[in-house]
mmCIF file of C-alpha atoms in Angstrom:
data_model
loop_
_atom_site.group_PDB
_atom_site.id
_atom_site.type_symbol
_atom_site.label_atom_id
_atom_site.label_comp_id
_atom_site.label_asym_id
_atom_site.label_seq_id
_atom_site.Cartn_x
_atom_site.Cartn_y
_atom_site.Cartn_z
ATOM 1 C CA MET A 1 24.131 3.789 19.176
ATOM 2 C CA ILE A 2 20.726 2.312 18.241
ATOM 3 C CA ASP A 3 18.909 5.176 19.960
ATOM 4 C CA LYS A 4 21.042 7.741 18.130
ATOM 5 C CA LEU A 5 20.426 6.027 14.803
ATOM 6 C CA GLU A 6 16.677 6.086 15.484
ATOM 7 C CA PHE A 7 16.940 9.835 16.226
ATOM 8 C CA PHE A 8 18.730 10.310 12.914
ATOM 9 C CA ILE A 9 16.164 8.253 10.959
ATOM 10 C CA ALA A 10 13.361 10.317 12.488
ATOM 11 C CA LEU A 11 15.094 13.572 11.533
ATOM 12 C CA ALA A 12 15.662 12.378 7.957
ATOM 13 C CA LYS A 13 11.965 11.551 7.721
ATOM 14 C CA GLU A 14 10.491 14.615 9.440
ATOM 15 C CA GLU A 15 13.071 17.150 8.166
ATOM 16 C CA HIS A 16 12.419 19.154 11.340
ATOM 17 C CA PHE A 17 14.164 18.820 14.712
ATOM 18 C CA GLY A 18 11.050 19.506 16.768
ATOM 19 C CA ARG A 19 8.822 17.019 14.943
ATOM 20 C CA ALA A 20 11.588 14.382 14.974
ATOM 21 C CA ALA A 21 12.003 14.790 18.737
ATOM 22 C CA GLU A 22 8.248 14.457 19.219
ATOM 23 C CA ALA A 23 8.164 11.315 17.080
ATOM 24 C CA CYS A 24 10.945 9.801 19.228
ATOM 25 C CA GLY A 25 9.325 10.851 22.510
ATOM 26 C CA VAL A 26 12.299 12.972 23.614
ATOM 27 C CA THR A 27 13.051 16.657 23.949
ATOM 28 C CA GLN A 28 14.605 18.546 21.056
ATOM 29 C CA PRO A 29 17.891 19.166 22.936
ATOM 30 C CA THR A 30 18.154 15.420 23.630
ATOM 31 C CA LEU A 31 17.656 14.582 19.970
ATOM 32 C CA SER A 32 20.112 17.260 18.797
ATOM 33 C CA ALA A 33 22.730 16.100 21.305
ATOM 34 C CA GLY A 34 22.285 12.471 20.227
ATOM 35 C CA ILE A 35 22.815 13.318 16.553
ATOM 36 C CA LYS A 36 25.904 15.421 17.390
ATOM 37 C CA GLN A 37 27.301 12.483 19.358
ATOM 38 C CA LEU A 38 26.609 10.221 16.379
ATOM 39 C CA GLU A 39 28.496 12.632 14.120
ATOM 40 C CA GLY A 40 31.394 12.571 16.581
ATOM 41 C CA GLN A 41 31.472 8.775 16.641
ATOM 42 C CA LEU A 42 31.392 8.522 12.847
ATOM 43 C CA GLY A 43 33.730 11.463 12.284
ATOM 44 C CA VAL A 44 31.524 13.152 9.650
ATOM 45 C CA MET A 45 28.841 15.828 9.514
ATOM 46 C CA LEU A 46 25.442 14.278 8.855
ATOM 47 C CA VAL A 47 23.170 17.334 8.877
ATOM 48 C CA ASN A 48 23.398 20.747 7.243
ATOM 49 C CA ARG A 49 22.590 23.083 10.093
ATOM 50 C CA GLY A 50 21.461 26.684 10.192
ATOM 51 C CA SER A 51 18.666 28.334 12.074
ATOM 52 C CA ARG A 52 16.640 25.306 11.034
ATOM 53 C CA PHE A 53 17.060 21.894 9.344
ATOM 54 C CA GLN A 54 18.645 22.355 5.910
ATOM 55 C CA GLY A 55 18.919 18.777 4.720
ATOM 56 C CA LEU A 56 21.374 15.899 5.031
ATOM 57 C CA THR A 57 24.962 16.058 3.894
ATOM 58 C CA PRO A 58 26.101 13.536 1.251
ATOM 59 C CA GLU A 59 27.559 11.461 4.111
ATOM 60 C CA GLY A 60 24.256 11.788 5.975
ATOM 61 C CA LYS A 61 22.366 10.336 3.005
ATOM 62 C CA GLN A 62 24.698 7.344 3.057
ATOM 63 C CA VAL A 63 24.407 6.892 6.798
ATOM 64 C CA VAL A 64 20.584 6.958 6.800
ATOM 65 C CA VAL A 65 20.573 3.872 4.523
ATOM 66 C CA TRP A 66 22.830 2.025 6.963
ATOM 67 C CA ALA A 67 20.833 3.340 9.926
ATOM 68 C CA ARG A 68 17.589 1.881 8.594
ATOM 69 C CA ARG A 69 19.283 -1.466 8.016
ATOM 70 C CA ILE A 70 20.883 -1.566 11.481
ATOM 71 C CA VAL A 71 17.770 -0.412 13.311
ATOM 72 C CA GLY A 72 15.678 -2.909 11.318
ATOM 73 C CA ASP A 73 18.023 -5.746 12.316
ATOM 74 C CA SER A 74 17.864 -4.619 15.945
ATOM 75 C CA ARG A 75 14.064 -4.659 15.898
ATOM 76 C CA THR A 76 14.082 -8.104 14.297
ATOM 77 C CA MET A 77 16.365 -9.439 17.038
ATOM 78 C CA ARG A 78 14.169 -8.010 19.814
ATOM 79 C CA GLU A 79 10.999 -9.392 18.235
ATOM 80 C CA GLU A 80 12.555 -12.837 17.799
ATOM 81 C CA MET A 81 13.520 -12.961 21.470
ATOM 82 C CA ARG A 82 10.075 -11.770 22.562
ATOM 83 C CA ALA A 83 8.343 -14.312 20.278
ATOM 84 C CA ALA A 84 10.569 -17.124 21.588
ATOM 85 C CA ARG A 85 9.542 -16.295 25.137
ATOM 86 C CA TYR A 86 5.901 -15.191 24.852
ATOM 87 C CA GLY A 87 4.679 -16.177 21.374
ATOM 88 C CA LEU A 88 3.721 -13.734 18.630
ATOM 89 C CA SER A 89 2.382 -10.409 19.862
ATOM 90 C CA GLY A 90 2.505 -6.759 18.905
ATOM 91 C CA ARG A 91 1.043 -4.680 16.087
ATOM 92 C CA ILE A 92 1.295 -5.258 12.339
ATOM 93 C CA ARG A 93 1.049 -2.106 10.218
ATOM 94 C CA ILE A 94 -0.284 -2.637 6.693
ATOM 95 C CA ALA A 95 -0.694 -0.069 3.910
ATOM 96 C CA ALA A 96 -2.976 -1.129 1.047
ATOM 97 C CA ILE A 97 -4.115 0.356 -2.234
ATOM 98 C CA PRO A 98 -7.841 1.297 -2.119
ATOM 99 C CA THR A 99 -8.984 -1.469 -4.471
ATOM 100 C CA ALA A 100 -7.430 -4.100 -2.168
ATOM 101 C CA LEU A 101 -8.847 -2.819 1.132
ATOM 102 C CA ALA A 102 -11.948 -5.004 1.024
ATOM 103 C CA MET A 103 -9.712 -8.083 0.723
ATOM 104 C CA VAL A 104 -7.524 -7.310 3.753
ATOM 105 C CA ALA A 105 -9.954 -9.026 6.146
ATOM 106 C CA ARG A 106 -9.269 -12.329 4.388
ATOM 107 C CA LEU A 107 -5.650 -11.953 5.499
ATOM 108 C CA THR A 108 -5.996 -10.435 8.974
ATOM 109 C CA THR A 109 -8.894 -12.571 10.257
ATOM 110 C CA PRO A 110 -7.277 -16.035 9.954
ATOM 111 C CA PHE A 111 -3.964 -14.535 11.099
ATOM 112 C CA ARG A 112 -5.516 -13.262 14.336
ATOM 113 C CA ASP A 113 -7.275 -16.594 14.908
ATOM 114 C CA LYS A 114 -3.805 -18.167 15.020
ATOM 115 C CA HIS A 115 -2.124 -15.310 16.904
ATOM 116 C CA PRO A 116 -4.669 -13.592 19.199
ATOM 117 C CA GLY A 117 -1.960 -11.416 20.778
ATOM 118 C CA VAL A 118 -1.457 -9.507 17.522
ATOM 119 C CA THR A 119 -3.294 -6.293 16.598
ATOM 120 C CA PHE A 120 -3.431 -4.516 13.243
ATOM 121 C CA SER A 121 -3.276 -1.046 11.769
ATOM 122 C CA VAL A 122 -4.513 -0.799 8.159
ATOM 123 C CA LEU A 123 -4.017 2.349 6.065
ATOM 124 C CA SER A 124 -5.373 3.258 2.630
ATOM 125 C CA ARG A 125 -2.539 4.617 0.464
ATOM 126 C CA THR A 126 -1.474 4.991 -3.155
ATOM 127 C CA SER A 127 0.947 2.407 -4.554
ATOM 128 C CA ILE A 128 3.778 4.958 -4.412
ATOM 129 C CA GLU A 129 3.005 5.755 -0.776
ATOM 130 C CA VAL A 130 2.899 2.038 0.085
ATOM 131 C CA LEU A 131 6.485 1.592 -1.117
ATOM 132 C CA SER A 132 7.657 4.802 0.580
ATOM 133 C CA LEU A 133 6.157 3.792 3.927
ATOM 134 C CA LEU A 134 7.710 0.346 3.603
ATOM 135 C CA GLY A 135 11.139 1.780 2.812
ATOM 136 C CA ASN A 136 10.973 4.108 5.822
ATOM 137 C CA PHE A 137 9.879 1.328 8.224
ATOM 138 C CA ASP A 138 6.575 3.170 8.793
ATOM 139 C CA VAL A 139 4.647 0.006 7.879
ATOM 140 C CA ASP A 140 5.528 -3.673 8.107
ATOM 141 C CA ALA A 141 3.888 -4.763 4.863
ATOM 142 C CA GLY A 142 1.968 -3.422 1.899
ATOM 143 C CA ILE A 143 -0.651 -4.688 -0.521
ATOM 144 C CA THR A 144 -0.188 -3.283 -4.012
ATOM 145 C CA TYR A 145 0.192 -4.086 -7.697
ATOM 146 C CA LEU A 146 3.173 -6.304 -8.505
ATOM 147 C CA ASP A 147 3.378 -6.193 -12.298
ATOM 148 C CA ASN A 148 2.465 -2.744 -13.579
ATOM 149 C CA GLU A 149 4.998 -0.220 -12.234
ATOM 150 C CA PRO A 150 8.502 -0.785 -10.769
ATOM 151 C CA LEU A 151 8.550 -2.027 -7.177
ATOM 152 C CA GLY A 152 12.260 -1.871 -6.451
ATOM 153 C CA ARG A 153 13.704 -4.470 -4.085
ATOM 154 C CA VAL A 154 10.916 -6.086 -2.084
ATOM 155 C CA THR A 155 9.836 -9.513 -0.928
ATOM 156 C CA SER A 156 6.495 -10.226 -2.592
ATOM 157 C CA VAL A 157 3.713 -12.812 -2.498
ATOM 158 C CA PRO A 158 1.256 -12.692 -5.451
ATOM 159 C CA LEU A 159 -2.303 -12.956 -4.116
ATOM 160 C CA TYR A 160 -4.777 -12.579 -6.987
ATOM 161 C CA ASP A 161 -5.267 -11.156 -10.470
ATOM 162 C CA GLU A 162 -7.394 -8.016 -10.710
ATOM 163 C CA ARG A 163 -9.877 -8.067 -13.633
ATOM 164 C CA TYR A 164 -12.101 -5.153 -14.588
ATOM 165 C CA GLN A 165 -15.858 -4.711 -14.747
ATOM 166 C CA LEU A 166 -18.232 -1.950 -15.783
ATOM 167 C CA ILE A 167 -20.381 -1.229 -12.720
ATOM 168 C CA THR A 168 -23.623 0.394 -13.806
ATOM 169 C CA ALA A 169 -27.345 0.535 -12.989
ATOM 170 C CA ILE A 170 -29.986 -1.367 -14.930
ATOM 171 C CA GLY A 171 -31.441 0.916 -17.550
ATOM 172 C CA ASN A 172 -28.146 2.639 -18.294
ATOM 173 C CA PRO A 173 -26.404 2.087 -21.658
ATOM 174 C CA TYR A 174 -24.883 -1.422 -21.982
ATOM 175 C CA SER A 175 -26.591 -2.627 -18.754
ATOM 176 C CA ASP A 176 -28.241 -5.468 -20.702
ATOM 177 C CA ARG A 177 -24.923 -6.674 -22.149
ATOM 178 C CA ASP A 178 -22.887 -9.732 -21.107
ATOM 179 C CA LYS A 179 -19.672 -7.874 -21.908
ATOM 180 C CA VAL A 180 -18.573 -4.439 -23.057
ATOM 181 C CA THR A 181 -15.402 -3.070 -24.669
ATOM 182 C CA TRP A 182 -13.063 -0.426 -23.295
ATOM 183 C CA SER A 183 -13.866 1.874 -26.202
ATOM 184 C CA GLU A 184 -17.624 1.597 -25.604
ATOM 185 C CA ILE A 185 -17.497 2.612 -21.940
ATOM 186 C CA SER A 186 -15.663 5.820 -22.810
ATOM 187 C CA GLN A 187 -19.053 7.344 -23.693
ATOM 188 C CA LEU A 188 -20.547 6.848 -20.202
ATOM 189 C CA PRO A 189 -20.584 9.319 -17.279
ATOM 190 C CA LEU A 190 -17.878 7.689 -15.160
ATOM 191 C CA CYS A 191 -16.749 8.147 -11.574
ATOM 192 C CA LEU A 192 -13.181 6.923 -11.100
ATOM 193 C CA LEU A 193 -10.306 7.004 -8.638
ATOM 194 C CA THR A 194 -7.990 10.023 -8.805
ATOM 195 C CA PRO A 195 -4.974 9.984 -11.190
ATOM 196 C CA ASP A 196 -2.488 9.484 -8.311
ATOM 197 C CA MET A 197 -3.923 5.968 -7.874
ATOM 198 C CA GLN A 198 -2.280 3.189 -9.875
ATOM 199 C CA ASN A 199 -5.701 1.641 -10.532
ATOM 200 C CA ARG A 200 -6.663 4.835 -12.376
ATOM 201 C CA ARG A 201 -3.404 4.826 -14.335
ATOM 202 C CA ILE A 202 -4.122 1.206 -15.349
ATOM 203 C CA ILE A 203 -7.636 2.144 -16.500
ATOM 204 C CA ASP A 204 -6.323 5.146 -18.455
ATOM 205 C CA GLN A 205 -3.688 2.902 -20.050
ATOM 206 C CA HIS A 206 -6.256 0.376 -21.314
ATOM 207 C CA LEU A 207 -8.567 3.116 -22.553
ATOM 208 C CA ALA A 208 -5.637 4.680 -24.437
ATOM 209 C CA GLU A 209 -4.798 1.286 -25.956
ATOM 210 C CA ALA A 210 -8.408 1.163 -27.202
ATOM 211 C CA GLY A 211 -7.874 4.559 -28.822
ATOM 212 C CA VAL A 212 -10.127 6.554 -26.507
ATOM 213 C CA GLN A 213 -9.691 9.025 -23.667
ATOM 214 C CA VAL A 214 -12.022 9.546 -20.735
ATOM 215 C CA ARG A 215 -12.742 12.640 -18.708
ATOM 216 C CA PRO A 216 -14.567 11.344 -15.627
ATOM 217 C CA THR A 217 -17.477 13.381 -14.339
ATOM 218 C CA LEU A 218 -16.311 12.623 -10.784
ATOM 219 C CA GLU A 219 -12.953 11.627 -9.261
ATOM 220 C CA SER A 220 -12.252 10.572 -5.681
ATOM 221 C CA ASN A 221 -9.555 8.750 -3.709
ATOM 222 C CA SER A 222 -12.312 7.014 -1.691
ATOM 223 C CA MET A 223 -14.012 3.831 -2.861
ATOM 224 C CA ILE A 224 -16.966 4.660 -0.588
ATOM 225 C CA VAL A 225 -17.563 7.880 -2.534
ATOM 226 C CA LEU A 226 -17.543 5.943 -5.811
ATOM 227 C CA PHE A 227 -19.915 3.281 -4.471
ATOM 228 C CA SER A 228 -22.369 5.883 -3.171
ATOM 229 C CA HIS A 229 -22.522 7.598 -6.571
ATOM 230 C CA ILE A 230 -22.980 4.301 -8.433
ATOM 231 C CA ARG A 231 -25.930 3.446 -6.194
ATOM 232 C CA THR A 232 -27.766 6.586 -7.321
ATOM 233 C CA GLY A 233 -28.161 4.898 -10.716
ATOM 234 C CA LYS A 234 -26.835 8.016 -12.476
ATOM 235 C CA TRP A 235 -23.132 7.124 -12.533
ATOM 236 C CA SER A 236 -21.056 4.197 -13.778
ATOM 237 C CA SER A 237 -17.552 3.107 -12.828
ATOM 238 C CA ILE A 238 -14.781 0.664 -13.691
ATOM 239 C CA MET A 239 -13.805 -1.589 -10.810
ATOM 240 C CA PRO A 240 -11.969 -4.862 -10.198
ATOM 241 C CA LEU A 241 -14.155 -7.980 -10.206
ATOM 242 C CA ASN A 242 -13.019 -9.073 -6.730
ATOM 243 C CA LEU A 243 -14.010 -5.696 -5.287
ATOM 244 C CA ALA A 244 -17.478 -5.808 -6.858
ATOM 245 C CA GLU A 245 -17.945 -9.340 -5.520
ATOM 246 C CA THR A 246 -16.842 -8.338 -2.011
ATOM 247 C CA PHE A 247 -19.349 -5.494 -1.810
ATOM 248 C CA GLY A 248 -22.047 -7.705 -3.264
ATOM 249 C CA PHE A 249 -23.625 -5.500 -5.917
ATOM 250 C CA SER A 250 -27.114 -6.760 -6.685
ATOM 251 C CA GLU A 251 -30.168 -5.491 -8.550
ATOM 252 C CA PRO A 252 -30.471 -2.814 -9.821
ATOM 253 C CA ILE A 253 -26.636 -2.661 -10.186
ATOM 254 C CA ARG A 254 -24.813 -4.880 -12.679
ATOM 255 C CA ALA A 255 -21.141 -5.817 -13.015
ATOM 256 C CA ILE A 256 -20.281 -6.422 -16.677
ATOM 257 C CA PRO A 257 -16.878 -7.786 -17.828
ATOM 258 C CA ILE A 258 -14.776 -5.395 -19.942
ATOM 259 C CA VAL A 259 -13.020 -6.969 -22.927
ATOM 260 C CA GLU A 260 -10.785 -6.007 -25.848
ATOM 261 C CA PRO A 261 -8.552 -6.501 -23.986
ATOM 262 C CA ASP A 262 -9.620 -8.782 -21.117
ATOM 263 C CA ALA A 263 -6.964 -7.169 -18.917
ATOM 264 C CA SER A 264 -5.633 -8.371 -15.572
ATOM 265 C CA HIS A 265 -2.978 -7.164 -13.135
ATOM 266 C CA THR A 266 -1.490 -8.992 -10.156
ATOM 267 C CA VAL A 267 -1.992 -7.694 -6.623
ATOM 268 C CA GLY A 268 0.140 -9.034 -3.791
ATOM 269 C CA LEU A 269 1.686 -8.560 -0.382
ATOM 270 C CA VAL A 270 5.063 -6.817 -0.250
ATOM 271 C CA ALA A 271 7.586 -6.524 2.571
ATOM 272 C CA ALA A 272 11.104 -5.140 2.922
ATOM 273 C CA PRO A 273 13.744 -7.507 1.424
ATOM 274 C CA ARG A 274 15.153 -8.541 4.791
ATOM 275 C CA GLU A 275 16.513 -11.912 5.867
ATOM 276 C CA PRO A 276 15.469 -12.903 8.356
ATOM 277 C CA HIS A 277 12.144 -11.093 8.538
ATOM 278 C CA THR A 278 10.725 -10.224 11.916
ATOM 279 C CA PRO A 279 8.581 -13.072 13.292
ATOM 280 C CA LEU A 280 5.425 -10.983 12.745
ATOM 281 C CA VAL A 281 6.257 -10.218 9.107
ATOM 282 C CA GLN A 282 7.299 -13.808 8.381
ATOM 283 C CA ALA A 283 4.028 -15.083 9.843
ATOM 284 C CA LEU A 284 2.130 -12.562 7.688
ATOM 285 C CA LEU A 285 4.010 -13.710 4.569
ATOM 286 C CA ASP A 286 3.114 -17.307 5.421
ATOM 287 C CA GLU A 287 -0.550 -16.328 5.821
ATOM 288 C CA ALA A 288 -0.429 -14.505 2.477
ATOM 289 C CA MET A 289 0.878 -17.648 0.765
ATOM 290 C CA ALA A 290 -2.016 -19.650 2.245
ATOM 291 C CA LEU A 291 -4.476 -17.002 1.034
ATOM 292 C CA ALA A 292 -2.922 -17.059 -2.449
ATOM 293 C CA ASP A 293 -3.473 -20.840 -2.561
ATOM 294 C CA ASP A 294 -7.111 -20.236 -1.595
ATOM 295 C CA PHE A 295 -7.561 -17.679 -4.372
ATOM 296 C CA ARG A 296 -6.071 -20.074 -6.913
ATOM 297 C CA ALA A 297 -8.318 -22.920 -5.731
ATOM 298 C CA HIS A 298 -11.449 -20.812 -6.257
ATOM 299 C CA ARG A 299 -10.630 -19.383 -9.691
#
């Protein structure tokens, strides 16, 4: 039954029999037969079939929710038994918003010191993608904003508050200032993250509250692209303080606090709302709580 449910989850995700079979490491006839057997056991049609996949039936949409829950519980049980016998091992998959990527090492490094049998996979994703991957069991945890847009049902650990700085070269407008307002920076040639990023939506929101609108001269979903343009001295950007500190901007680049308002938004670790969590996820949540204490101690 677990194998058949995993076939069905893969099909719901891939929306293609061939790709779902490949994801499960089986042939397409094996996957199709497994889903037909599942339909027979449940006594309902789960998939609208034609010459190709045509979506889930209403019953199928209900079953996929249960399937994810059952398969998740099964994985938790197996991991608990493996951890009881061998200690923590395996791979933790984390999806993080771009502005939090530089901080991830502060979570993974002490974790691996305690659990050397664990490896990590870290992906850069939008906040919406983080939640989608978490809901589909494609990642074990996410790092995203907690207080700006709806999260749905998740387990969360607040890590730090993101505050915003104007990052600009010496000699540019406002580079000699100790602080600058949101309305003032609207006149600068800015490079910003793309609008699908929640960080960009936050920036646009605060600019709108200041009564101004910005049309960036460059947009990218890569922080590296933004950093490289800032270093030319010809571009400015708006970035979180913790990110600027991590990358260690120095002369001739300045990080200047943005006020009116002095805005902040909470970033934290999120996981599926499951009790109990897998041993790996629970250990990661514990590590996140220790990191949050460290952030608070160094405010």
